[in-house]
């Protein structure tokens, strides 16, 4: 196999993606290992190695004696073609053993448009796609990650799903698997037992029943399966596993830096944001633990850049103290400290100026909507005044580049809201003209609009997505309202976002569409050079399904959702109430100011959130 | 200025020139060996590898330049500490001080392993010997600007052809390293151009040693 690989590698781009051997990779002796996991990331090496969840779970699994977890990524098209030509099966990077030889095949899934890669990787591995065609305990396929709160489109292909945070549940699953393997259980017996682990969802134990109009009538669990499966969380982040000795890629990856997680969850409650609700309740790491982890990770990796990640870093209570302490460490060592996800409020402005000392120079805002009315409707509690003041301070401090992110197609959006984006951009330009301290270099504004995608477990989970044609009309409306060359406007393609909406709220019938699309060459859909909408449309047609049924249809208030069996700990009534408030342009205050009663506190010890 | 002589073998041969420099920048930090930084707005540890190596080619004689800042750490210790934190296939063989200019590096010796899956064609060695004895050896060189004809003969110092095994011929060659430079793999392009019946199924290439103008080992 290695010889074959050596001959293929000179013919592909970036061969370093396919060989492993990096500093910090885990190699174990096969004699001392009884459970082998092929941990698959359904995108390229550079994307997967940038994923903090993958790094955490790689460490969690390899920390277990007798377990060897290895990495597998999606090969790029040129590599896939060569592998197929030479009948080289998909292999894991560490041992280079074929994935087919592994006990468990795990996927971490963070983006709907990577679903075809999952099927394609199983196919490249020579593993049967459908769970029912895989007999015995070998090659059990399971998945976790942000997309798996509605795993239904993948239900036919997955043996089971691990819901929520994986630090603890993954160990429980592997321990059970070891017992099953030792005692030579039937696959069915293992599935029944694994379904008893809190947070494990076994799709084959549930039978969807459809009505004539195509909506679900019910999802019927078999007698041994739980009626709902609640996601898992790690209760105390300070004591939770965190890898400070991590693998250092030998090639440049997307996020080529140390990444420490400040807290999980979000107090804000933006109504379109799935992560903001799914990662609740809010749990923070103490500044002390964080500092220790940051320094240890920097020293063990040799990285010269560190980023503090969370959904809204300026909401970290100890940020002031922690950032100062980090800057004291970073500046003399010439390490860059970056803080994405800051909000445009007073506190962030001070911090922004401090950060400049460690060499940061980009300024990014995500107002998401162009008018205050719509920002209130989506509960993005940032005001125009806050954005403009922050820009003013930044411009007078020498910044001259701003990135702005908006969405088009949000519920209740009108043409006035679309044009409001151009107006806000114009006001930002005026601030620069009045206060910019380095005018000679000019101002550059990168303006980007995404196409709103309704997601499960958000107040907008019932919403219809506007049609791709209507989205493009709004794009052109905005385009025509921007008249200056200082603005570089880019927008997401409508087809991809429509498919994302289909898969995000899709049901089990979409499995056939996925299989058909992959058969006809769909893969690497998140990459422009590979995405082919026509393949997808043909697949829908040949399976007799209408993508608009999933994307452009408003779901009924009481409709049975495909993800009905799954719970993230938040109440459906809370989401509905938030949706109603959206239509009245009423905001909900952040969790710290006032508890909105979402229900996530039930997941915390003593029922108290750490908002 | 300090130099590190290092080898690049096994799967590390797939790492690009730029990535090798990044690997060393991080390795110095992991090993707690301070090196000088570049000046300017965004200072970073300065390292430079002379004579960029093509992806896929192994080497026993790569040379990295940097400035070691801590005089307390001996060259021997620098080597040991780096080797503990480098990825598979990249190993420091020597750390030393040098004032020689990189441009004095003139020739390089390489080994090309020509693999013939169904056995070496008969008479191959003789034909190869006479190929490399020609007065001119023109190959088509592809670059971003398009295709150009290049006579590589003047840049080849020597070629030794040996039947290494029933399926492998090894070429040991010394070629010009820079100004002008001849990629050792051009010798294979020449086979494909003039003796296409002898085109190997696969070639492994390894850089073995570097020399100055007088033919002495360059360090």
Short mmCIF file of N, CA and C in Angstrom, two decimals, chain A residues 45 75 114 173 269 351 358 360 384 481 505 541 577 582:
data_model
loop_
_atom_site.label_atom_id
_atom_site.label_comp_id
_atom_site.label_asym_id
_atom_site.label_seq_id
_atom_site.Cartn_x
_atom_site.Cartn_y
_atom_site.Cartn_z
N UNK A 45 -7.98 18.05 4.70
CA UNK A 45 -7.05 18.06 5.83
C UNK A 45 -6.95 19.45 6.46
N UNK A 75 -10.27 13.13 0.68
CA UNK A 75 -9.26 13.46 -0.32
C UNK A 75 -9.80 14.48 -1.33
N UNK A 114 -21.38 18.86 3.79
CA UNK A 114 -20.34 17.83 3.78
C UNK A 114 -20.95 16.43 3.79
N UNK A 173 -19.09 5.22 25.06
CA UNK A 173 -19.38 4.42 23.87
C UNK A 173 -18.25 3.42 23.60
N UNK A 269 -28.75 34.97 22.19
CA UNK A 269 -30.04 34.55 21.65
C UNK A 269 -30.45 35.18 20.33
N UNK A 351 -10.34 47.15 24.44
CA UNK A 351 -9.58 45.93 24.22
C UNK A 351 -8.98 45.93 22.82
N UNK A 358 -0.38 43.73 19.83
CA UNK A 358 0.13 42.41 19.48
C UNK A 358 -0.05 42.14 18.00
N UNK A 360 -2.63 43.05 15.64
CA UNK A 360 -3.89 42.75 14.96
C UNK A 360 -4.30 43.94 14.13
N UNK A 384 -26.81 50.82 15.54
CA UNK A 384 -26.01 51.52 14.54
C UNK A 384 -24.99 52.43 15.21
N UNK A 481 -27.34 49.63 -5.11
CA UNK A 481 -27.35 50.75 -4.17
C UNK A 481 -25.93 51.09 -3.69
N UNK A 505 -33.20 20.89 7.59
CA UNK A 505 -34.53 20.54 8.14
C UNK A 505 -35.08 19.29 7.48
N UNK A 541 -35.33 14.87 -8.45
CA UNK A 541 -36.34 14.46 -9.42
C UNK A 541 -36.44 12.94 -9.47
N UNK A 577 -42.39 31.30 21.12
CA UNK A 577 -42.58 32.62 21.72
C UNK A 577 -41.58 33.61 21.14
N UNK A 582 -40.30 38.06 17.27
CA UNK A 582 -39.59 38.52 16.06
C UNK A 582 -40.56 39.26 15.15
#
